[in-house]
DNA sequence: CATGAATGAGTTTTCATTCAT
DNA sequence: CATGAATGAAAACTCATTCAT
């Protein structure tokens, strides 16, 4: 693994464990087994390291979601696919999930960062479709995406605490109904 | 105002503006117009200051909600009252709201802190009722409370960005329908 | 017990446990069950508290030693009596002993403080006698007192670590022989 | 000189002048002409700085003593050599001596630290020999080492106050007789 | 005498970032 | 690219002492 990757991997773990305010860059470098200085070669500031990590995670979620969608799906099926992809991915990447929550509630996060994500764009298109077709309640589409996102997050936290339910797909489809009912007309 | 109150008031403002990681205790004292040392007389550590602030906010929300509920309300009306009380209070206290979000996504926050709040208890009782009466979907009540809470938060953020909608009670009741539909059977 | 006595008693204990650099005046007051401010009524500065404590201890050793000496004793008997009195007293007052060692090795301690003690005076007179009578090696009497003192201290530390020897008077008289041999011609 | 050495040298001086409780780490760095932060790069805590300094001094005494001992010496000659080496070294390094006294009477000091010193080991071997051969009084060897050490310390203090005696080897050999008489049978 | 809130300078330690090698 | 020593401005927290009540 390249030093850059090593650093990101280590940062992900440490940030999840202690938060990024609680994780010195020096510790990231040390645990990654590289020198202190090289971190700033790849990530000129700590903020850039943090943001890069976030972007990387969001890209990976997007890529995963892309493998799950399929043609010919109904709107509900598509929304479900994205919802499930996001839930599953977060369940399988608890460190990324922890970090993501922190980041999205930190001063680093703003609407520009939010909109720049392809995963958000993907959702936005589907939601707009649903609103246009009067299948969904009539609200600002970005707001609806945020509603879905917050429900996904609460759901993932819930499943993380109840590991026995993690593979229960019938349960998960009931969880999805909460989200679906919230947004559908 | 007592120095203790002065400190809390100042902390609330500064924490909202720059986050509590971004706000030195020395600045809190300075802006409150008191000495550096007295802060630690009232709040032995920064963590205690932060937690005290959070507890205080939650107590105030609870007290406000208490003034809003009334006897003879249906379950839906009761849920709506609590939902609206929370939304309104947060809209009127944007600094507290900002701070609350940060706190709840920080390492300081855990289930003990969550359950200790009377506001959560209040919600929990109503939700349990709804589940027992098979009005609500059958889920862990604390999970349902969290779903409602996250919807409130997303809603408040949305209204904060769209000040023109803040006094539109018809719009707000449509927003509530999202929450209600999510949890009702 | 008067507050003044309460403070001294508590200071003695805390200073022995954590050293006087490691013991805040506020803690002394708190553990003594009195207010912070009153400490400075009785002891205007921390240094005065520390010194007072030391003087008090030395006075008590002197008073105890006075009860032990008797008329008609030989020089060796007198020296032994003082040596033993000091050893016994320190063994029975381990907190005072600990504190004393710290104080005598701190910047607070100097020759003026040393000479002002009646216990030192008492020893000095005997030693001068022994030197005049050519029973002792010819050295500066104050130096000889210090030699005896340091041997007492090392001896007390030794007995404190070997509690089984504490009541063995034959052993203690053998310990005294070290001191005696050191100074006698 | 390396920054590490610069820091130790400066610490030695300042600690001797004002005690280590009375010397801020910031002052050590400042007077050493290095940055505040680098001190903690070499010595992660003040305690480590203090202990390192002590170990270093004891190592240097040991090394010096090693150059003084010679084969074919009698037991008394060997003890004298060590005693004198220690006295001379301390006389020539008054700052180290001052610091050493403070350290040995501080909470940092304990039996582990004491036993870990090669200089103590060296003495211990000789003393054990003397006890086995019934040349010395029969006591715990470590106790005897401590007796010798305390006599060395008292002696050095005495000579420091009487500079005119510092080069008087006849006087010093008389001083040694005190120590020798104390321990010999 | 007694309280304990209040002061504010001082202390150790941290840490993002730089830079000579 | 890579190292890790070096910087220095914070940061949280401490504590002897004062003083209004």
XYZ file of C-alpha atoms (C1' of nucleotides) in Angstrom:
782
model
C 0.000 0.000 0.000
C 1.251 3.488 -0.816
C 2.046 5.856 2.021
C -0.892 7.988 1.002
C -3.250 5.043 1.307
C -1.608 3.959 4.529
C -2.219 7.395 5.968
C -5.853 7.478 4.918
C -6.495 4.038 6.287
C -4.925 4.901 9.602
C -6.656 8.258 9.785
C -10.000 6.559 9.176
C -9.447 4.237 12.109
C -8.124 6.840 14.517
C -10.698 9.452 13.599
C -13.456 6.920 14.179
C -12.032 5.970 17.553
C -11.199 9.382 18.961
C -12.711 11.908 16.633
C -10.587 14.065 14.410
C -10.261 16.754 17.012
C -8.901 14.088 19.289
C -6.420 12.697 16.797
C -3.108 14.495 16.243
C -1.621 14.297 12.782
C 1.567 13.071 14.404
C -0.294 10.043 15.719
C -1.746 9.277 12.317
C 1.735 9.293 10.834
C 3.199 7.239 13.650
C 0.517 4.544 13.530
C 0.769 4.464 9.760
C 4.452 3.774 10.189
C 5.583 6.776 8.185
C 7.295 9.984 9.088
C 5.590 12.976 10.526
C 6.545 15.207 7.648
C 5.334 13.098 4.784
C 1.736 13.477 5.876
C 1.937 17.127 4.918
C 3.377 16.217 1.588
C 0.225 14.346 0.662
C -2.222 16.452 2.671
C -1.001 20.051 3.017
C -3.253 20.674 6.022
C -5.139 18.571 8.476
C -8.358 19.948 7.061
C -7.433 18.623 3.639
C -6.732 15.219 5.118
C -10.110 15.208 6.803
C -11.980 16.382 3.729
C -10.155 13.974 1.430
C -11.129 11.158 3.686
C -14.736 12.216 3.546
C -14.767 12.568 -0.221
C -13.145 9.200 -0.565
C -15.792 7.552 1.578
C -18.598 9.184 -0.312
C -17.074 8.106 -3.610
C -16.896 4.557 -2.407
C -20.517 4.599 -1.320
C -21.458 5.971 -4.706
C -19.491 3.316 -6.504
C -21.070 0.612 -4.452
C -24.551 1.995 -5.039
C -23.851 2.076 -8.768
C -23.283 -1.660 -8.766
C -26.647 -2.218 -7.142
C -29.036 -0.240 -9.329
C -30.560 -1.877 -12.328
C -32.650 -0.905 -15.293
C -36.369 -1.354 -15.385
C -36.823 -0.799 -11.703
C -39.850 1.087 -10.403
C -39.294 4.321 -8.499
C -39.859 2.601 -5.167
C -37.473 -0.183 -6.113
C -34.834 2.341 -7.096
C -35.210 4.303 -3.900
C -35.076 1.072 -1.943
C -31.939 -0.004 -3.756
C -30.184 3.239 -2.905
C -31.442 3.191 0.654
C -30.312 -0.386 1.148
C -26.968 0.180 -0.547
C -26.270 3.039 1.793
C -27.395 1.117 4.875
C -25.384 -1.971 3.965
C -22.276 -0.099 3.070
C -22.317 1.838 6.317
C -22.923 -1.314 8.315
C -19.920 -2.910 6.710
C -17.741 0.154 7.238
C -18.427 1.231 10.794
C -15.283 3.350 11.028
C -16.212 5.260 7.917
C -19.713 5.683 9.243
C -18.530 7.063 12.579
C -16.193 9.470 10.878
C -18.847 10.575 8.395
C -21.262 11.522 11.151
C -18.631 13.577 12.887
C -17.629 15.292 9.686
C -21.151 16.139 8.671
C -21.712 17.798 12.022
C -18.487 19.730 12.029
C -17.697 23.229 10.800
C -15.950 21.636 7.812
C -19.279 20.622 6.369
C -21.444 22.913 4.273
C -23.850 22.842 1.371
C -21.096 23.015 -1.247
C -19.472 19.910 0.111
C -22.872 18.265 0.269
C -23.929 19.039 -3.273
C -20.602 18.050 -4.753
C -21.197 14.411 -3.953
C -22.261 12.194 -6.785
C -24.174 10.039 -4.341
C -26.314 13.030 -3.410
C -26.790 13.903 -7.076
C -27.971 10.384 -7.782
C -30.576 10.576 -5.039
C -31.596 14.059 -6.072
C -32.506 12.922 -9.562
C -34.706 10.134 -8.326
C -36.406 12.357 -5.756
C -37.105 15.059 -8.312
C -38.671 12.425 -10.491
C -40.886 11.259 -7.638
C -41.963 14.780 -6.850
C -42.696 15.573 -10.490
C -44.794 12.445 -10.771
C -46.632 13.474 -7.603
C -45.659 10.202 -5.978
C -43.784 12.092 -3.258
C -44.905 14.901 -1.029
C -44.121 18.237 -2.549
C -40.961 19.602 -0.892
C -37.591 20.936 -1.891
C -35.808 17.881 -3.313
C -32.564 18.516 -1.436
C -34.556 18.632 1.767
C -36.087 15.282 0.944
C -32.651 13.830 0.289
C -31.602 15.063 3.708
C -34.637 13.485 5.296
C -33.720 10.173 3.707
C -30.114 10.572 4.721
C -30.950 11.259 8.332
C -33.252 8.243 8.405
C -30.508 6.082 6.953
C -28.151 7.290 9.649
C -30.548 6.649 12.490
C -31.285 3.241 11.015
C -27.634 2.275 10.751
C -26.976 3.328 14.350
C -29.941 1.195 15.376
C -28.724 -1.870 13.507
C -25.203 -1.413 14.802
C -26.559 -1.703 18.303
C -28.685 -4.725 17.422
C -26.350 -6.969 15.550
C -28.885 -9.811 15.554
C -31.054 -7.833 13.157
C -28.313 -7.017 10.715
C -29.029 -9.924 8.392
C -32.775 -9.844 8.799
C -33.931 -8.577 5.404
C -37.579 -8.698 6.283
C -36.818 -6.369 9.217
C -34.803 -4.095 7.015
C -37.594 -3.829 4.509
C -39.877 -2.768 7.370
C -37.303 -0.162 8.306
C -37.366 1.071 4.744
C -41.111 1.499 4.925
C -40.569 4.221 7.528
C -38.480 6.173 5.075
C -40.797 5.475 2.195
C -43.904 6.485 4.137
C -42.229 9.666 5.249
C -41.642 10.932 1.743
C -44.443 9.389 -0.306
C -47.726 11.197 -0.698
C -26.762 37.899 36.076
C -24.523 35.637 38.114
C -21.077 34.857 36.771
C -22.118 31.276 36.302
C -25.020 32.319 34.107
C -22.833 34.828 32.303
C -20.386 32.055 31.492
C -23.065 29.702 30.228
C -24.630 32.378 28.091
C -21.300 33.292 26.556
C -20.299 29.698 26.065
C -23.563 29.017 24.273
C -22.903 31.808 21.835
C -19.259 31.033 21.192
C -19.778 27.293 20.945
C -22.501 27.869 18.375
C -20.274 30.169 16.358
C -17.042 28.208 16.396
C -17.862 24.851 17.852
C -16.658 23.846 21.272
C -13.454 22.453 19.929
C -12.870 25.823 18.351
C -13.614 27.833 21.464
C -10.938 28.195 24.144
C -12.162 28.399 27.724
C -10.082 31.543 28.060
C -12.170 33.209 25.370
C -15.398 32.219 27.079
C -14.200 33.842 30.292
C -12.916 36.921 28.528
C -16.092 37.529 26.542
C -18.147 36.899 29.649
C -16.133 39.608 31.320
C -14.944 37.421 34.159
C -11.606 36.025 35.160
C -10.119 32.970 33.642
C -9.996 31.121 36.919
C -13.613 31.514 37.922
C -14.731 29.420 34.986
C -13.028 26.452 36.556
C -14.562 27.267 39.877
C -18.000 26.664 38.431
C -17.059 24.097 35.796
C -14.055 22.061 36.900
C -13.296 20.935 33.348
C -14.230 22.077 29.893
C -16.119 18.835 29.457
C -18.282 19.660 32.454
C -18.991 23.085 31.031
C -20.039 21.545 27.736
C -22.204 18.884 29.349
C -23.811 21.328 31.743
C -24.734 23.520 28.848
C -26.330 20.611 27.067
C -28.308 19.497 30.103
C -29.476 23.021 30.625
C -30.732 23.319 27.066
C -32.557 20.032 27.255
C -34.175 21.043 30.515
C -35.382 24.243 28.952
C -36.841 22.415 25.967
C -38.591 20.062 28.331
C -39.996 22.918 30.374
C -41.240 24.621 27.256
C -42.845 21.434 25.957
C -44.572 20.982 29.315
C -46.326 24.311 28.856
C -47.651 23.209 25.484
C -49.231 19.853 26.195
C -52.814 19.706 27.267
C -55.239 17.138 28.572
C -57.743 15.407 26.382
C -55.498 15.468 23.314
C -55.466 12.525 20.931
C -52.238 10.631 20.450
C -51.578 12.380 17.158
C -52.262 15.755 18.697
C -49.890 14.994 21.553
C -47.131 13.876 19.229
C -47.710 16.956 17.116
C -47.534 19.201 20.159
C -44.210 17.759 21.202
C -42.888 17.823 17.659
C -43.923 21.431 17.198
C -42.669 22.503 20.611
C -39.296 21.086 19.778
C -39.209 22.626 16.308
C -40.307 26.033 17.556
C -37.959 26.097 20.485
C -35.016 25.198 18.316
C -35.964 27.799 15.726
C -36.054 30.440 18.411
C -32.764 29.335 19.924
C -30.484 28.821 16.947
C -27.337 28.961 19.080
C -28.604 26.247 21.349
C -29.647 24.210 18.341
C -26.230 24.479 16.694
C -24.501 23.531 19.891
C -26.872 20.633 20.521
C -26.127 19.086 17.137
C -22.428 19.290 17.739
C -22.727 17.814 21.192
C -24.900 14.934 20.115
C -22.363 13.984 17.483
C -19.372 14.286 19.743
C -17.632 11.669 21.860
C -19.236 13.269 24.916
C -22.627 11.893 23.909
C -23.846 8.409 24.761
C -26.971 6.505 25.615
C -26.783 7.360 29.314
C -26.787 11.051 28.575
C -29.624 10.489 26.125
C -31.869 8.529 28.448
C -31.311 10.872 31.369
C -33.257 13.632 29.647
C -36.779 14.198 30.755
C -37.691 15.357 27.280
C -36.725 11.945 25.911
C -38.648 10.216 28.693
C -41.734 12.235 27.832
C -41.552 11.196 24.190
C -40.835 7.621 25.101
C -44.034 7.297 27.078
C -46.161 8.567 24.228
C -44.436 6.364 21.683
C -44.848 3.282 23.836
C -48.517 4.070 24.055
C -48.785 4.337 20.276
C -46.978 1.075 19.772
C -49.133 -0.725 22.334
C -52.262 0.573 20.669
C -50.902 -0.647 17.312
C -51.182 2.878 15.950
C -47.449 2.962 15.330
C -45.223 0.531 13.506
C -43.804 -2.027 15.848
C -40.239 -1.010 16.688
C -38.087 -0.415 19.725
C -39.563 2.764 21.266
C -36.213 4.450 21.837
C -35.436 3.891 18.171
C -38.697 5.568 17.223
C -37.866 8.518 19.453
C -34.558 8.821 17.652
C -36.286 8.728 14.287
C -38.531 11.570 15.385
C -35.609 13.495 16.795
C -33.588 13.214 13.615
C -36.582 14.365 11.583
C -37.032 17.344 13.879
C -33.398 18.242 13.429
C -33.485 18.001 9.665
C -36.679 20.013 9.666
C -35.251 22.776 11.809
C -32.171 23.042 9.609
C -34.475 23.300 6.616
C -36.581 26.048 8.142
C -33.514 27.942 9.304
C -32.400 28.116 5.699
C -35.865 29.168 4.522
C -36.836 31.885 6.910
C -39.907 32.729 4.810
C -41.469 29.428 5.807
C -40.840 29.832 9.511
C -44.248 31.260 10.302
C -46.177 29.176 7.801
C -48.123 26.840 10.057
C -49.794 25.088 7.172
C -46.332 24.243 5.823
C -45.188 23.095 9.221
C -48.144 20.806 9.586
C -47.200 19.274 6.211
C -43.691 18.797 7.553
C -45.126 17.045 10.558
C -46.980 14.657 8.286
C -43.614 13.289 7.147
C -42.742 12.389 10.712
C -46.180 11.045 11.438
C -46.311 8.908 8.308
C -42.876 7.518 9.086
C -43.912 6.114 12.414
C -47.620 5.374 12.042
C -48.754 2.005 10.815
C -9.591 21.496 68.230
C -9.108 25.079 67.078
C -9.125 25.812 63.377
C -5.472 26.662 63.569
C -4.673 23.267 65.021
C -6.985 21.583 62.578
C -5.123 23.213 59.721
C -1.716 22.216 61.025
C -2.790 18.659 61.607
C -4.221 18.381 58.133
C -1.238 20.083 56.537
C 1.080 17.667 58.298
C -0.765 14.708 56.840
C -1.112 16.070 53.330
C 2.427 17.382 53.154
C 3.725 13.980 54.211
C 1.627 12.238 51.588
C 2.205 14.489 48.618
C 4.922 16.884 49.578
C 4.238 20.538 50.187
C 4.808 21.443 46.593
C 2.167 18.887 45.740
C -0.359 20.124 48.268
C -2.471 23.198 47.462
C -3.474 25.378 50.378
C -7.056 25.023 49.188
C -6.855 21.280 49.758
C -5.485 21.730 53.252
C -8.417 23.968 54.106
C -10.945 21.664 52.502
C -9.688 18.529 54.240
C -9.517 20.419 57.501
C -13.148 21.281 57.031
C -12.620 25.019 57.139
C -12.882 27.751 54.579
C -10.229 28.593 52.091
C -9.780 32.106 53.360
C -9.269 31.375 57.029
C -6.018 29.571 56.347
C -4.494 32.892 55.359
C -5.782 34.468 58.506
C -3.663 32.140 60.596
C -0.810 31.696 58.132
C -0.394 34.760 55.930
C 1.537 32.807 53.297
C 2.041 29.194 52.445
C 5.675 29.541 53.377
C 4.680 30.609 56.876
C 2.404 27.616 57.190
C 5.219 25.319 56.142
C 7.756 26.915 58.451
C 5.367 26.991 61.377
C 4.744 23.335 60.935
C 8.450 22.653 60.974
C 9.075 24.748 64.069
C 6.217 23.054 65.804
C 7.614 19.621 65.071
C 11.067 20.566 66.270
C 9.631 22.011 69.451
C 7.804 18.817 70.138
C 10.930 16.739 69.598
C 12.791 19.028 71.964
C 10.093 18.758 74.600
C 10.101 15.006 74.327
C 13.882 14.838 74.572
C 13.749 17.036 77.697
C 11.611 14.424 79.422
C 14.191 11.762 78.695
C 17.432 13.275 79.901
C 18.463 12.844 83.455
C 21.138 14.107 85.782
C 24.281 12.210 86.543
C 24.456 10.599 83.127
C 27.806 10.076 81.444
C 28.476 11.829 78.161
C 27.827 8.679 76.207
C 24.615 8.076 78.089
C 23.465 11.613 77.393
C 24.254 11.369 73.704
C 22.485 8.031 73.594
C 19.459 9.472 75.326
C 19.180 12.275 72.789
C 19.834 9.946 69.872
C 17.213 7.497 71.076
C 14.685 10.208 71.868
C 15.003 11.514 68.366
C 14.799 8.085 66.773
C 11.787 7.067 68.848
C 9.918 10.283 68.319
C 10.385 10.136 64.570
C 9.339 6.501 64.470
C 6.156 7.399 66.265
C 5.460 10.399 64.047
C 6.114 9.170 60.526
C 4.196 12.034 58.920
C 6.230 14.586 60.766
C 9.376 12.741 59.837
C 8.511 12.685 56.142
C 7.683 16.347 56.149
C 10.835 17.247 58.072
C 13.059 15.555 55.523
C 11.383 17.431 52.716
C 11.624 20.723 54.515
C 15.277 20.320 55.411
C 16.079 19.684 51.766
C 14.045 22.554 50.429
C 15.017 26.150 49.685
C 13.132 27.167 52.838
C 15.851 25.655 54.994
C 19.026 27.458 55.939
C 21.506 27.774 58.766
C 19.440 30.370 60.620
C 16.478 28.082 60.782
C 18.771 25.276 61.844
C 20.499 27.118 64.653
C 17.266 28.543 66.024
C 16.133 25.141 67.189
C 16.466 24.365 70.825
C 16.947 20.716 70.010
C 20.037 21.604 67.986
C 21.298 23.847 70.784
C 20.909 21.034 73.241
C 22.984 18.701 71.101
C 25.547 21.372 70.395
C 26.301 21.828 74.066
C 26.902 18.161 74.617
C 29.058 17.831 71.535
C 31.175 20.831 72.486
C 31.729 19.200 75.848
C 32.830 15.966 74.208
C 35.212 17.779 71.919
C 36.678 19.828 74.761
C 37.219 16.699 76.769
C 38.908 15.126 73.737
C 36.403 12.285 73.830
C 35.220 13.190 70.347
C 37.143 13.732 67.153
C 38.083 17.348 66.730
C 35.661 18.946 64.287
C 33.337 21.908 64.102
C 30.583 21.082 66.622
C 27.743 22.056 64.325
C 29.179 19.723 61.714
C 29.197 16.918 64.267
C 25.584 17.641 65.138
C 24.764 17.363 61.463
C 26.598 14.080 61.219
C 24.534 12.744 64.107
C 21.350 14.101 62.612
C 21.938 12.514 59.249
C 22.682 9.192 60.945
C 19.460 9.461 62.932
C 17.551 10.085 59.726
C 19.075 7.170 57.876
C 18.433 4.995 60.897
C 14.785 5.981 61.170
C 14.212 5.289 57.470
C 15.813 1.903 57.983
C 13.633 1.019 60.958
C 10.514 2.250 59.193
C 11.186 -0.277 56.457
C 11.901 -3.033 58.973
C 9.058 -2.807 61.419
C 10.090 -6.051 63.117
C 13.195 -4.329 64.453
C 11.381 -1.324 65.832
C 11.060 -2.693 69.353
C 14.394 -4.479 69.430
C 16.384 -2.352 71.865
C 19.488 -4.452 71.602
C 19.443 -3.822 67.846
C 18.890 -0.123 68.367
C 21.818 0.103 70.732
C 23.952 -1.528 68.037
C 22.685 1.113 65.638
C 23.715 3.775 68.103
C 27.225 2.367 68.181
C 27.612 3.401 64.530
C 26.880 6.984 65.443
C 29.029 6.859 68.528
C 31.988 5.306 66.765
C 31.715 7.897 64.011
C 32.187 10.813 66.352
C 34.267 9.451 69.188
C 38.013 9.566 69.018
C 26.351 20.803 21.762
C 23.117 19.032 20.840
C 19.849 20.603 21.935
C 19.296 17.684 24.245
C 22.601 18.316 25.997
C 21.931 22.045 26.023
C 18.652 21.419 27.782
C 20.170 19.109 30.372
C 22.989 21.507 31.096
C 20.579 24.405 31.530
C 18.183 22.363 33.618
C 21.027 21.326 35.895
C 21.931 24.931 36.538
C 18.417 26.236 37.014
C 17.292 23.325 39.141
C 20.296 23.848 41.420
C 19.527 27.553 41.726
C 15.804 27.443 42.270
C 14.899 23.834 42.769
C 12.986 21.893 40.164
C 9.678 22.879 41.624
C 10.780 26.455 41.241
C 11.944 26.118 37.659
C 9.392 26.210 34.829
C 10.169 24.041 31.833
C 9.605 27.118 29.709
C 12.509 28.823 31.441
C 14.771 25.854 30.867
C 14.021 26.010 27.159
C 14.404 29.753 26.996
C 17.736 29.835 28.781
C 18.942 26.934 26.694
C 18.137 29.025 23.650
C 15.809 26.469 22.141
C 12.109 26.361 21.534
C 9.630 25.451 24.165
C 8.345 22.479 22.244
C 11.616 20.712 21.650
C 12.052 20.093 25.362
C 9.058 17.800 25.243
C 10.409 16.120 22.175
C 13.392 14.904 24.172
C 11.739 14.685 27.581
C 8.034 13.903 27.255
C 7.272 15.172 30.766
C 9.023 17.328 33.290
C 9.362 14.287 35.512
C 11.301 12.489 32.808
C 13.579 15.480 32.416
C 14.234 15.492 36.144
C 14.832 11.750 36.344
C 17.041 11.716 33.272
C 19.161 14.414 34.798
C 19.540 12.393 37.967
C 20.453 9.213 36.148
C 22.965 11.100 34.074
C 24.648 12.549 37.151
C 24.826 9.170 38.835
C 26.312 7.641 35.713
C 28.965 10.303 35.625
C 29.850 9.739 39.272
C 30.102 6.045 38.594
C 32.330 6.601 35.587
C 34.567 8.872 37.564
C 34.781 6.404 40.436
C 35.723 3.675 37.973
C 38.780 5.642 36.926
C 39.915 5.885 40.536
C 39.753 2.324 41.764
C 42.777 0.102 41.312
C 43.682 -3.514 41.743
C 45.442 -4.826 44.777
C 43.842 -2.333 47.125
C 42.830 -3.374 50.620
C 39.180 -3.160 51.605
C 39.745 0.052 53.498
C 41.637 1.546 50.578
C 38.824 0.622 48.219
C 36.166 2.115 50.447
C 38.297 5.211 50.835
C 38.734 5.480 47.096
C 35.001 5.348 46.516
C 34.279 7.701 49.378
C 36.835 10.199 48.127
C 35.744 9.892 44.514
C 32.236 10.688 45.529
C 33.240 13.596 47.753
C 35.548 15.089 45.124
C 33.108 14.718 42.288
C 30.356 16.381 44.253
C 32.662 19.199 45.322
C 33.536 19.827 41.727
C 29.926 19.710 40.581
C 28.057 21.774 43.119
C 25.033 22.199 40.841
C 24.706 18.491 40.372
C 25.126 17.979 44.093
C 22.391 20.463 44.974
C 20.043 18.930 42.475
C 20.824 15.400 43.648
C 19.914 16.223 47.229
C 16.612 17.682 46.172
C 15.821 14.743 43.964
C 16.652 12.152 46.579
C 14.285 13.845 48.998
C 11.461 14.246 46.528
C 8.520 11.967 45.766
C 10.293 10.986 42.539
C 12.834 8.973 44.499
C 12.311 5.409 45.626
C 14.180 2.174 46.204
C 13.929 1.091 42.568
C 15.629 4.241 41.405
C 18.206 3.803 44.128
C 19.075 0.197 43.370
C 19.247 0.762 39.619
C 22.398 2.842 39.988
C 25.647 1.223 39.167
C 27.391 3.393 41.703
C 25.222 1.902 44.444
C 25.877 -1.594 43.133
C 29.577 -0.991 43.225
C 29.433 0.078 46.883
C 27.119 -2.759 47.754
C 29.621 -5.360 46.586
C 32.416 -3.935 48.671
C 30.217 -3.595 51.736
C 28.995 -7.167 51.459
C 32.586 -8.289 51.300
C 33.405 -6.353 54.457
C 30.435 -7.781 56.299
C 31.257 -11.336 55.224
C 34.829 -10.912 56.392
C 33.524 -9.590 59.721
C 35.460 -6.378 59.184
C 32.232 -4.392 59.263
C 29.413 -4.354 61.750
C 26.727 -6.811 60.818
C 23.885 -4.911 59.186
C 21.862 -5.000 55.993
C 24.373 -4.012 53.294
C 22.025 -1.550 51.576
C 21.546 0.174 54.911
C 25.291 0.473 55.287
C 25.570 1.974 51.823
C 22.959 4.529 52.830
C 24.878 5.348 55.985
C 27.984 5.983 53.920
C 26.027 8.026 51.410
C 24.496 10.242 54.047
C 27.930 10.799 55.592
C 29.328 11.730 52.189
C 26.518 14.225 51.720
C 26.973 15.835 55.103
C 30.675 15.966 54.483
C 30.349 17.622 51.100
C 27.992 20.245 52.508
C 30.517 20.900 55.231
C 33.415 21.311 52.807
C 31.353 23.504 50.532
C 30.892 25.895 53.421
C 34.566 25.748 54.321
C 36.328 26.215 51.027
C 39.692 26.537 52.772
C 39.519 22.868 53.713
C 38.660 21.635 50.258
C 42.237 20.842 49.262
C 43.362 19.668 52.664
C 43.808 15.947 52.120
C 44.912 15.301 55.664
C 41.616 16.823 56.836
C 39.664 14.810 54.346
C 41.273 11.610 55.488
C 40.197 12.507 59.038
C 36.689 13.032 57.718
C 36.847 9.629 56.163
C 37.750 8.107 59.509
C 34.281 9.103 60.774
C 32.685 7.055 58.035
C 35.084 4.195 58.460
C 34.671 4.053 62.245
C 30.898 4.118 61.850
C 30.788 0.971 59.786
C 33.818 -1.013 60.899
C 33.533 -3.460 63.765
C -13.249 35.465 63.066
C -15.116 33.172 59.045
C -16.675 32.353 54.337
C -15.894 31.150 49.620
C -16.183 33.619 45.294
C -12.904 35.899 42.549
C -8.476 37.000 40.485
C -4.888 36.398 36.932
C -0.374 35.191 36.314
C 1.757 31.039 35.711
C 2.367 25.932 34.525
C 2.866 21.910 31.832
C 1.867 20.122 27.742
C -0.013 19.769 22.870
C 0.127 20.006 18.045
C -0.255 21.691 13.228
C 3.102 22.926 10.432
C 7.906 23.899 8.561
C 12.273 22.834 6.824
C 17.174 21.384 6.659
C 19.085 17.282 5.410
C 9.910 11.531 -1.953
C 11.119 10.985 2.849
C 12.729 11.948 7.516
C 12.087 13.715 12.069
C 13.971 17.548 14.605
C 12.347 22.032 15.441
C 9.085 25.774 16.128
C 5.997 28.585 18.998
C 1.527 29.831 19.622
C -2.038 28.078 21.979
C -4.701 25.182 25.338
C -6.639 23.601 29.693
C -6.049 23.956 34.120
C -3.798 25.403 38.859
C -3.216 27.930 42.834
C -1.530 31.372 46.238
C -3.660 35.103 47.618
C -7.328 38.824 48.182
C -11.535 40.741 49.659
C -16.508 41.818 49.919
C -19.800 40.135 52.782
